[in-house]
Coordinates of C-alpha atoms in Angstrom, one line a residue:
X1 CA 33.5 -2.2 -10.3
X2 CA 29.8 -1.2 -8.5
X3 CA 30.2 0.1 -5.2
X4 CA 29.3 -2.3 -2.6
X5 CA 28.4 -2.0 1.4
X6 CA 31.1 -0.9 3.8
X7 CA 32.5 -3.5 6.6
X8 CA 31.2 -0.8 9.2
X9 CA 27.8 -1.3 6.9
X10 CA 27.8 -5.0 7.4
X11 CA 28.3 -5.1 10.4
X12 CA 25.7 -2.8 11.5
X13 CA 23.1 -5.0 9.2
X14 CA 24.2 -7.9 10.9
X15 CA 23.3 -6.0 14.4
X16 CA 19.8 -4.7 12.8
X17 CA 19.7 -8.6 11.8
X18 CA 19.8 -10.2 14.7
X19 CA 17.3 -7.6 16.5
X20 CA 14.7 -8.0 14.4
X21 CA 15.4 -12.2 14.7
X22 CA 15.4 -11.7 18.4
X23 CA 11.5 -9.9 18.1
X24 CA 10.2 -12.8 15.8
X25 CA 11.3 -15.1 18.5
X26 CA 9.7 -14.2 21.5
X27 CA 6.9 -12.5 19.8
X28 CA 5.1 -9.3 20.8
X29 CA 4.2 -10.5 24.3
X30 CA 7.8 -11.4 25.2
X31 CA 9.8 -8.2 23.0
X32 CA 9.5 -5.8 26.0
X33 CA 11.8 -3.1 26.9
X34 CA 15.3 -4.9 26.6
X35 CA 14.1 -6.2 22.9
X36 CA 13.1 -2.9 22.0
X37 CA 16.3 -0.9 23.6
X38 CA 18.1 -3.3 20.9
X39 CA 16.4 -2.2 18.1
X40 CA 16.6 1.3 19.0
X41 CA 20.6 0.7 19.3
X42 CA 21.0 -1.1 16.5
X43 CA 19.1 1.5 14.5
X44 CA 20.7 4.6 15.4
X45 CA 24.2 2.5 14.5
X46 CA 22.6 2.1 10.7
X47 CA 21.5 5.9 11.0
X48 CA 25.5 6.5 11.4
X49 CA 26.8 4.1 8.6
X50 CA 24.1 5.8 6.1
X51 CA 21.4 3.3 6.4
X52 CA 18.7 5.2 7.0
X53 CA 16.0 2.7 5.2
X54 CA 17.3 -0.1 7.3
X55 CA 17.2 2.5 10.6
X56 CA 13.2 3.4 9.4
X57 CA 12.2 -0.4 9.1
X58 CA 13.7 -0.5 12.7
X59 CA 11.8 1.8 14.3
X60 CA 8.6 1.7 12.4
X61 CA 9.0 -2.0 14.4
X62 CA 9.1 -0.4 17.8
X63 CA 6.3 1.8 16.8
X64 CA 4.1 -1.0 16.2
X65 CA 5.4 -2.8 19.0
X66 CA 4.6 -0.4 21.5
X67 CA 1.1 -0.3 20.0
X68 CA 0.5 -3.8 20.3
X69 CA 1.3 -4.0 24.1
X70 CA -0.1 -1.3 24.8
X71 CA -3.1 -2.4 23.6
X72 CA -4.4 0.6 20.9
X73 CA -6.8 -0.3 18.7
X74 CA -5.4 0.9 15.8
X75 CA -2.8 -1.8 15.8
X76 CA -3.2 -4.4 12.8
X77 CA -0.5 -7.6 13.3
X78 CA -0.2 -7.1 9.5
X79 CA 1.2 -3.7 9.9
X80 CA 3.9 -5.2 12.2
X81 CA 4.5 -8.6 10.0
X82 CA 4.8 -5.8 7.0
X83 CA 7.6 -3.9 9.3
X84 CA 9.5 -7.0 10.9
X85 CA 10.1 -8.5 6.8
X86 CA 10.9 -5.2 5.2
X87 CA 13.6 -4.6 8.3
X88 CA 14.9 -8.7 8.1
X89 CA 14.7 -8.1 4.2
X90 CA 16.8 -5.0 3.8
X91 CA 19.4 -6.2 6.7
X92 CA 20.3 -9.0 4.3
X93 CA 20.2 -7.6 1.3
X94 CA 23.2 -5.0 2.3
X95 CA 25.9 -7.9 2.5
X96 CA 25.2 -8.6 -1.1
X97 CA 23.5 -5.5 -3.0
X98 CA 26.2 -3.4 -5.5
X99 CA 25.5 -0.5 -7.3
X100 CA 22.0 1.1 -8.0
X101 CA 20.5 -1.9 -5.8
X102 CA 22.6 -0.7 -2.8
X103 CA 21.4 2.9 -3.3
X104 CA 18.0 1.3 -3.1
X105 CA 18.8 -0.6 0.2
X106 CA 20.4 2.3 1.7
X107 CA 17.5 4.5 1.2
X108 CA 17.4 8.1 2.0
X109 CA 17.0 10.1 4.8
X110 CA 15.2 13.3 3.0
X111 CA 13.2 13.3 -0.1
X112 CA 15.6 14.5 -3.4
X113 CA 13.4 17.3 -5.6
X114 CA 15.5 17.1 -9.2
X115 CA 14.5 20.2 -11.7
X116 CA 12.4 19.4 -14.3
X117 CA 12.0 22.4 -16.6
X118 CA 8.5 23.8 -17.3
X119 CA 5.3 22.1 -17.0
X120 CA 1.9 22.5 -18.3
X121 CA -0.6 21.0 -14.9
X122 CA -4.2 20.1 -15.3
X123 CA -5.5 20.0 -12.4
X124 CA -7.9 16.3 -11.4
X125 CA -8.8 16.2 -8.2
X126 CA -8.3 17.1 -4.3
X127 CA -8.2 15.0 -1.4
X128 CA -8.2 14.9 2.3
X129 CA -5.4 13.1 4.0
X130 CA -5.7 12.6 7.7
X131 CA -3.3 10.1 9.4
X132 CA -3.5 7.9 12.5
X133 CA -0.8 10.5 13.8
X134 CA -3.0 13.5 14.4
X135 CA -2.1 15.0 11.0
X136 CA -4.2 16.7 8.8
X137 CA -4.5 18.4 5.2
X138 CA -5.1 18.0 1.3
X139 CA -3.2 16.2 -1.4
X140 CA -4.2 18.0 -4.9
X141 CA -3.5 15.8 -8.1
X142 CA -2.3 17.3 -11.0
X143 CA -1.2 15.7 -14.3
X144 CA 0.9 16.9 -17.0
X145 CA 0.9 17.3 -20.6
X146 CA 2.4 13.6 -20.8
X147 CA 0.3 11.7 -18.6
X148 CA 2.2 12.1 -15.6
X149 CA 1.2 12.7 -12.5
X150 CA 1.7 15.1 -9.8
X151 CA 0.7 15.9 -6.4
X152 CA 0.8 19.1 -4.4
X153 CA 0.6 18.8 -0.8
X154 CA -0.4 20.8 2.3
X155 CA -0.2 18.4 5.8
X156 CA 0.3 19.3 9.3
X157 CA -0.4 18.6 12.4
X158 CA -4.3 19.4 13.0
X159 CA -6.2 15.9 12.3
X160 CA -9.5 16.2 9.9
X161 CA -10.8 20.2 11.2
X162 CA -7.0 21.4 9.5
X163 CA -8.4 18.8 6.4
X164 CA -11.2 20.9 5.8
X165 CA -9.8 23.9 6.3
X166 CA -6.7 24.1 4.6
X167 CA -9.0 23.0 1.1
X168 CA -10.1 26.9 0.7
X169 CA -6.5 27.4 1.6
X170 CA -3.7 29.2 -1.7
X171 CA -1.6 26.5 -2.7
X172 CA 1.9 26.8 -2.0
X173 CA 3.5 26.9 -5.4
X174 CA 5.2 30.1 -7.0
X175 CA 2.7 33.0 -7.1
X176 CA -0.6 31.0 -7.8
X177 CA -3.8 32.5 -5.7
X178 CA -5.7 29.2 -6.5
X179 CA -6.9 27.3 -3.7
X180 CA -6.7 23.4 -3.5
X181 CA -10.4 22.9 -4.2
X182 CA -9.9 25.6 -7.4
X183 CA -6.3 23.5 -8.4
X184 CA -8.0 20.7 -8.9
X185 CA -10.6 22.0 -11.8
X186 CA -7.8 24.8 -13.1
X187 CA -4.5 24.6 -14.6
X188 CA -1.2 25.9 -14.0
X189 CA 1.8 26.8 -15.8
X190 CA 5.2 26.4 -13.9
X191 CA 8.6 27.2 -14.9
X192 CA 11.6 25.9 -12.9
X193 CA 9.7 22.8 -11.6
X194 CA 11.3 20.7 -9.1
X195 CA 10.1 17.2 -8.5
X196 CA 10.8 14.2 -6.1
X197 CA 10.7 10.6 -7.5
X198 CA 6.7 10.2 -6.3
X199 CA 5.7 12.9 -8.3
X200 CA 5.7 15.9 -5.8
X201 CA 6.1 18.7 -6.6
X202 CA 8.6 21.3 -4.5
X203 CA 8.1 25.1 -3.7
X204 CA 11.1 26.3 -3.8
X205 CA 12.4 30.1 -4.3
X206 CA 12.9 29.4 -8.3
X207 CA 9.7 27.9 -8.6
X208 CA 6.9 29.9 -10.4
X209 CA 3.9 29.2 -11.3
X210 CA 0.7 31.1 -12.6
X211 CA -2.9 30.2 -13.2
X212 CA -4.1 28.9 -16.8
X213 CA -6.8 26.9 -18.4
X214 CA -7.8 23.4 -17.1
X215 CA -9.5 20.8 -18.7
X216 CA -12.5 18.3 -18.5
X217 CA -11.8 14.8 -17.8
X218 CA -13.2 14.3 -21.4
X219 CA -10.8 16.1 -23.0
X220 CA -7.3 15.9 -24.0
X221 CA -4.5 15.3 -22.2
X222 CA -6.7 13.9 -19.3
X223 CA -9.1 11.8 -21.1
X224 CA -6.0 9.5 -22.3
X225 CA -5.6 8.8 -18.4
X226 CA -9.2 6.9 -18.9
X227 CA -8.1 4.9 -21.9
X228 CA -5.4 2.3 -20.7
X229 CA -6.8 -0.9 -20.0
X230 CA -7.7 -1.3 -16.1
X231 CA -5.7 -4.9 -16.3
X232 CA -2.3 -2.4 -17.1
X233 CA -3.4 0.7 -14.7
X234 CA -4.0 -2.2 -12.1
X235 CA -0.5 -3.6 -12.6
X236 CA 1.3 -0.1 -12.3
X237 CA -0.4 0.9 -9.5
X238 CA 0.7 -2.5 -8.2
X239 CA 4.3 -1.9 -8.5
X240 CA 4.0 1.4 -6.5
X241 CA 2.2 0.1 -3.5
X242 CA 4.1 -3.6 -2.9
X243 CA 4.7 -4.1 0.3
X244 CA 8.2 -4.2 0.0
X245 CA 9.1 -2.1 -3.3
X246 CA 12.2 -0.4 -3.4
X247 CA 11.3 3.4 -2.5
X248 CA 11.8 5.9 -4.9
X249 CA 9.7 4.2 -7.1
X250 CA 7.9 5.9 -10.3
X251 CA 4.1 5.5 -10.5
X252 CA 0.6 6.0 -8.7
X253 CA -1.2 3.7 -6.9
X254 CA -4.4 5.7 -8.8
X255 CA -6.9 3.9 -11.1
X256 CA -9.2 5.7 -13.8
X257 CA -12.1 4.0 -14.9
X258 CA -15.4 4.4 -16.8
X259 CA -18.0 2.4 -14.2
X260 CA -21.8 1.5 -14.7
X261 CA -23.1 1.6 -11.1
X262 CA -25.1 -1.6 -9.6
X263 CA -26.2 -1.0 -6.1
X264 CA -24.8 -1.6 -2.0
X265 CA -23.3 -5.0 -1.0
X266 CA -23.2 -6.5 1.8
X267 CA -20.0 -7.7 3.2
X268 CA -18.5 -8.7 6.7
X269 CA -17.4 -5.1 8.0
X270 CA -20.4 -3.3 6.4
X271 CA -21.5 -2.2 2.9
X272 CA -19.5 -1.3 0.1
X273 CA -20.7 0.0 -3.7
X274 CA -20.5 -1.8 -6.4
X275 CA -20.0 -1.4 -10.5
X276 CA -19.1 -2.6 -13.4
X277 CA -16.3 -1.7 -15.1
X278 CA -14.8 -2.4 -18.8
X279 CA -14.4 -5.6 -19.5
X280 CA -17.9 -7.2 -17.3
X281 CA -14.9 -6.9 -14.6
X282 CA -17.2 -6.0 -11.1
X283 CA -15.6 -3.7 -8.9
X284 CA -15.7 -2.6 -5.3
X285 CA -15.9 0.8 -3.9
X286 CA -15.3 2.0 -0.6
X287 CA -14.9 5.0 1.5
X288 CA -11.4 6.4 1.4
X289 CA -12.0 7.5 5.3
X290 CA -15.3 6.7 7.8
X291 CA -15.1 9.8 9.6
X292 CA -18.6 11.6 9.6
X293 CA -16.9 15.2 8.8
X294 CA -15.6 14.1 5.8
X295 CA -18.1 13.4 2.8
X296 CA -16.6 10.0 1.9
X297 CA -19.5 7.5 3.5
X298 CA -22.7 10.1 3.1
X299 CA -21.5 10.4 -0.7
X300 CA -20.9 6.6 -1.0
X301 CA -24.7 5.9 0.1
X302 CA -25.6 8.5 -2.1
X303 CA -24.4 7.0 -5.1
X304 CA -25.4 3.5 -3.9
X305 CA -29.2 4.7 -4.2
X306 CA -28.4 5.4 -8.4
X307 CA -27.9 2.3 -9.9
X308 CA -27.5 2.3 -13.9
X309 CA -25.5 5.5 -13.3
X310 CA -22.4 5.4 -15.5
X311 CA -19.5 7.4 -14.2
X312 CA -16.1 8.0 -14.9
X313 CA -14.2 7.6 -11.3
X314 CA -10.6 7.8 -9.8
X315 CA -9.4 5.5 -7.2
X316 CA -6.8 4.2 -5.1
X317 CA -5.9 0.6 -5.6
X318 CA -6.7 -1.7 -2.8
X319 CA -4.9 -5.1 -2.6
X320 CA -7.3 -7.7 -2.4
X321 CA -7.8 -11.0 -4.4
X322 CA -11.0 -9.1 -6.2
X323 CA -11.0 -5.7 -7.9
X324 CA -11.5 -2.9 -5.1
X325 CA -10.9 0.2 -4.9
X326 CA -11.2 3.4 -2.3
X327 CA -13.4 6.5 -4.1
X328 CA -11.8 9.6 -4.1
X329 CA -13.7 11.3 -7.1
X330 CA -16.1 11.0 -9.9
X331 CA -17.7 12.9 -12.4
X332 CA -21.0 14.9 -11.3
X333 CA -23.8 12.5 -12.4
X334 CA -26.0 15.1 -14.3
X335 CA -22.7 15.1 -16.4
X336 CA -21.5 18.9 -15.5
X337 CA -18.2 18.9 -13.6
X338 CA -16.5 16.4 -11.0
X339 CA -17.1 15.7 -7.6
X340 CA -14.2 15.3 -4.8
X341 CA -15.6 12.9 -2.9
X342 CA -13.9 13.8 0.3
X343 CA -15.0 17.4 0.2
X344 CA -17.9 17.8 -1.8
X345 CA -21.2 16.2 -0.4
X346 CA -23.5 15.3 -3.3
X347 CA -27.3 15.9 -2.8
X348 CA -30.3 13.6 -3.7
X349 CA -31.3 16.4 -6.0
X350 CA -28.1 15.6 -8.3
X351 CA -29.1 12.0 -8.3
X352 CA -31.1 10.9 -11.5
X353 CA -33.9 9.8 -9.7
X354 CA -33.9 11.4 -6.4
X355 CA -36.9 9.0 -5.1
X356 CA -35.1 5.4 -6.4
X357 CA -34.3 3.9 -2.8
X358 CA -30.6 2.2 -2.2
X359 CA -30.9 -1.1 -3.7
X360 CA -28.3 -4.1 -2.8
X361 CA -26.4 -5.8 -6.0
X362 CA -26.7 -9.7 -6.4
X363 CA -23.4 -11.3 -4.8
X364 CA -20.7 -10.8 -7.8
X365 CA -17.5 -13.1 -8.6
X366 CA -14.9 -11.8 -6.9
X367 CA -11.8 -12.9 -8.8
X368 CA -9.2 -15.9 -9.5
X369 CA -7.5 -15.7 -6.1
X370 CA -11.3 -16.3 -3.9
X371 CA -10.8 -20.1 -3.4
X372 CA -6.7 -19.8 -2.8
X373 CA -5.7 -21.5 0.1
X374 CA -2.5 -19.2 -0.1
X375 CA -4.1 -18.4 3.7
X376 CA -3.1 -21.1 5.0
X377 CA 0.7 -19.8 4.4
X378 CA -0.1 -16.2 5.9
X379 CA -1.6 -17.1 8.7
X380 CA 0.9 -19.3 10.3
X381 CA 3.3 -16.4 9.2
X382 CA 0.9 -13.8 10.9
X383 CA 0.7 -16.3 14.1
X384 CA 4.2 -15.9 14.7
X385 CA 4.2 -12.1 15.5
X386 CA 2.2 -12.3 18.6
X387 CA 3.2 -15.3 20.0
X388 CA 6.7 -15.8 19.2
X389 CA 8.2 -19.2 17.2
X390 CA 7.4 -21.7 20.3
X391 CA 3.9 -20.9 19.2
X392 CA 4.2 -21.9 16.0
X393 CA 6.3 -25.0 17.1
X394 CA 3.9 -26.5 18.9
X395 CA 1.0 -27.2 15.8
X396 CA 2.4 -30.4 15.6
X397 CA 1.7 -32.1 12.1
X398 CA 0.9 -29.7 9.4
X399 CA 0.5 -32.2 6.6
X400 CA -3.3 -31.8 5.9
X401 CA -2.7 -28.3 5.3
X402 CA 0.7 -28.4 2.7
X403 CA -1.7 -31.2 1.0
X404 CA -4.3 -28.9 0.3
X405 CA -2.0 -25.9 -0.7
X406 CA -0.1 -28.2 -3.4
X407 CA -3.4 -29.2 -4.6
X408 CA -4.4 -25.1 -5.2
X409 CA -1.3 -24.7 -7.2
X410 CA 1.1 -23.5 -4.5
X411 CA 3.7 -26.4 -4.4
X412 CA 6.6 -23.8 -3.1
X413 CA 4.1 -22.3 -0.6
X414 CA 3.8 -26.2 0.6
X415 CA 7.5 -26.1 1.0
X416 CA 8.0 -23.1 2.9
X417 CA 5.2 -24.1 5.4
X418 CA 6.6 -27.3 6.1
X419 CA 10.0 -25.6 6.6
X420 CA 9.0 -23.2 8.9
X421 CA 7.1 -25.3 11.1
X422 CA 10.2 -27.4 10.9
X423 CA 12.0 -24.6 12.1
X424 CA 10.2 -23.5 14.9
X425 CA 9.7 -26.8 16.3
X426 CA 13.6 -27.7 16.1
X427 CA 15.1 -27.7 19.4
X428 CA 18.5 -29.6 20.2
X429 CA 20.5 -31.0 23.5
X430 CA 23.5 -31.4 24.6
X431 CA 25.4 -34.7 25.9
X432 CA 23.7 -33.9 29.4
X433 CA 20.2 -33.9 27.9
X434 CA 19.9 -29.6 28.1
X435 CA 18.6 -27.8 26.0
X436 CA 20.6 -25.8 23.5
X437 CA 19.7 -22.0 22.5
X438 CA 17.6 -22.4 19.1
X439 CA 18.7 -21.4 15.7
X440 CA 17.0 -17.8 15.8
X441 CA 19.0 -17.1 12.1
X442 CA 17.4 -19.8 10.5
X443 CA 13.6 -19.3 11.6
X444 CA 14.2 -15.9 11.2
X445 CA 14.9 -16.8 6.9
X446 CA 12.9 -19.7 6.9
X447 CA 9.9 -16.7 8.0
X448 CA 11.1 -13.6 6.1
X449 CA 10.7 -16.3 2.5
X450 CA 7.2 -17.1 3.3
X451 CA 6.2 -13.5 4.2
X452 CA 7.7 -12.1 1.3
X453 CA 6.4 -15.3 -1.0
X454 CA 2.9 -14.4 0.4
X455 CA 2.9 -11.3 -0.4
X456 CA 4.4 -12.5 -4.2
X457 CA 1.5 -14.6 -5.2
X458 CA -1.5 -12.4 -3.2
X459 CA -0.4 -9.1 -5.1
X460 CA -0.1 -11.7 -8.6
X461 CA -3.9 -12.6 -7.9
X462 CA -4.8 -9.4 -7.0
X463 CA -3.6 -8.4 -10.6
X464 CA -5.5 -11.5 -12.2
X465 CA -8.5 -10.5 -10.3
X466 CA -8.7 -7.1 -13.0
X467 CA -7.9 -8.6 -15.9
X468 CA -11.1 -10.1 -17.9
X469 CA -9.6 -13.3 -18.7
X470 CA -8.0 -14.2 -15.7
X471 CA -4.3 -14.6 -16.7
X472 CA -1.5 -13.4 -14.4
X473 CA 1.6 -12.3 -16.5
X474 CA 5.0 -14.2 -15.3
X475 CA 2.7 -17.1 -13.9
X476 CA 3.4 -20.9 -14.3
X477 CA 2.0 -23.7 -13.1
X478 CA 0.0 -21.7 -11.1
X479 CA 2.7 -19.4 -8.9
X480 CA 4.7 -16.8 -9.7
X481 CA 7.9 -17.0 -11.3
X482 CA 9.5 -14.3 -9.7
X483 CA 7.8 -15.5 -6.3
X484 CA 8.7 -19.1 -6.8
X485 CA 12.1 -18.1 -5.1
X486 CA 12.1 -15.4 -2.4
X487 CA 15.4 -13.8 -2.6
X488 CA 16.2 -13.4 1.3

């Protein structure tokens, strides 16, 4: 029979359970130092029964906690609502998981490397990765013979100045003397590979690897990367950035497309670029970081000031209800090499018409999921992390809002925001007219389905949004069949 969680296992999801219930009841304000010393207890407990995913989900929570009250404003409440349902989520899911799903839930506390022979690299592009943290470095992208891809990686603590520096930096891989920036134009043969689920690849002792030939984007194997349809590349990169995918998963959240650029548009945090992409489909490009010593803005306004410029681009999926993407490189636009849009700063020189001033696009459809009043749903889900559930019990009557999500399409949505409200405004007494302590288990599931049903249908539009015709595969009568019924 598939193995299936220990009693000690249980036992120690039920404690991680009822923490995180305990948090979504009293809310940020009111999940001070005794609600966090719980969480901390209850995950070092699932650290010692060989939970570690459950243990992570914990403490990411008192991460984001201590952000919130202490008042940093790099906090986002949908950071924390993202935290509090993957820890509710994976609590439950232990008592009934078997076999490869229980692997999944238990998660791992280091990142396997299995051997994968020899491979043939091709190197595509360098980026910058600097993280809220104060860490700093490059992520190269490589990508096989086969179409996969693979990233080598150099990050340590040093914010953006170790970014920039560790670029010109020998990559760490057998005896190579190529640097990041020269990896991601070259090639590389390596013998005794080892690589972890997400596509990283290990240095290890055994590993070798020399330098060989790369090749152009338009050229074979890397120009098949260009020719699957966005709608499919869309969907992959999907699967590997839901909020609440099992980990280890296979697949980038990277898009390759072939874009006819239109000009700046304006929207409510500033200006973004915008193109055209197969299909008629318009898409959105922004920055991948705003900091002035990276190239990413000054090369975004750039590019912004050559409409009609086709280019063939790579970019990291943004989940939005219209197609948007983050920049992170682009062929040159005289035609002659790439540009890494992190690293490289373009000049008006290599613009086709170096005098054409920025110009700002018409306003653009932005996709199927625009008018969905599926925010009606996350907001009262996003309320509750602040304030606690007496917050949310006290809307009263909710009925104009479930009326106007049935009539978008959303008749479970309806349901589960009636429910919750329900929830958080159900209060019993006793025979002597007290109060008695409210049912934190059942708000707690009544919240994790609507957060995880939100997150269902938004990441189904957002895959609607890039296809041409609109249609969202596993969709009927309007919501997602898998989403319909949020397993909790």
């Amino acid at each position: 029979p598939p193995e299936t969680a220990t009693p000690d296992q249980r036992a120690a999801a039920d404690v991680l359970w009822a923490a995180g219930a305990a948090v979504l009841e009293a809310g940020v304000d009111g999940a001070g130092a005794v609600a966090q010393s719980a969480l901390l207890r209850a995950a070092h407990t699932a650290r010692l029964r060989h939970l570690p995913r459950a243990a992570g989900a914990a403490l990411s929570v008192v991460t984001l906690l201590r952000a919130a009250r202490a008042g940093d404003p790099s906090y986002r409440t949908a950071e924390l609502v993202t935290a509090l349902a993957e820890l509710l989520g994976t609590a439950r899911r232990v008592a009934t998981a078997s076999g490869t799903e229980l692997a999944a839930v238990r998660g791992r506390v280091r990142r396997p490397y299995s051997p994968d022979g020899s491979l043939r690299l091709y190197g595509l592009f360098t980026e910058p990765v600097v993280t809220d943290s104060g860490h700093g470095g490059v992520r190269t992208w490589v990508a096989g013979a086969d179409g996969r891809l693979f990233t080598v990686g150099d990050v340590a603590p040093g914010g953006v100045g170790r970014a920039l520096g560790v670029a010109d930096r020998a990559v760490r891989l057998g005896d190579s003397a190529l640097t990041h920036r020269e990896l991601g134009r070259a090639g590389l043969a390596v013998s005794g590979a080892t690589v972890s689920p997400d596509g990283r690849l290990g240095a290890g002792k055994s590993v070798k690897a020399v330098t060989a030939r790369g090749a152009a984007w338009t050229e074979p194997p890397l120009a098949a990367l260009w020719e699957t349809p966005p709608a499919e590349q869309a969907a992959r990169a999907l699967r590997s950035t839901s909020r609440y995918a099992d980990p280890d998963g296979t697949g980038s959240d990277l898009l390759f497309l072939d874009v006819e650029l239109l000009g700046a548009v304006r929207e409510p945090g500033g200006t973004c670029l915008l193109a055209l992409g197969e299909g008629g489909v318009p898409v959105r490009l922004t920055a991948a970081d705003d900091d002035p010593a990276l190239a990413h803005r000054d090369n975004l306004a750039l590019l912004a000031a050559a409409p009609g410029t086709r280019l063939r681009i790579i970019g990291r999926l943004i989940p939005a209800d219209h197609p948007r993407l983050t920049l992170l490189a682009c062929s040159h636009p005289t035609g002659e090499g790439t540009i890494d849009l992190g690293l490289d700063r373009l000049r008006r020189a290599d613009l086709p018409d170096p005098a054409a001033p920025a110009r700002f696009a018409p306003p653009q459809p932005v996709g199927p999921g625009a008018q969905s009043p599926l925010y009606l749903l996350e907001r009262r889900v996003e309320q509750t992390v602040p304030a606690g559930r007496a917050a949310l019990g006290m809307l009263g009557d909710v009925t104009a809002e479930t009326r106007r999500i049935r009539r978008g399409g959303l008749p479970t949505a309806a349901g589960l925001l009636t429910a919750l409200c329900a929830s958080a405004a159900q209060r019993e007494r006793d025979h002597f007219g007290r109060l008695l302590p409210a049912d934190t288990d059942g708000f707690a599931a009544y919240w994790l389905a609507a957060a995880r049903y939100s997150a269902a249908v938004s990441e189904s539009l957002c895959s609607a949004a890039w296809n041409p015709t609109g249609e969202v595969q596993g969709v009927s009568g309007g919501q997602p069949a898998a989403a319909a019924r949020p397993a909790v």
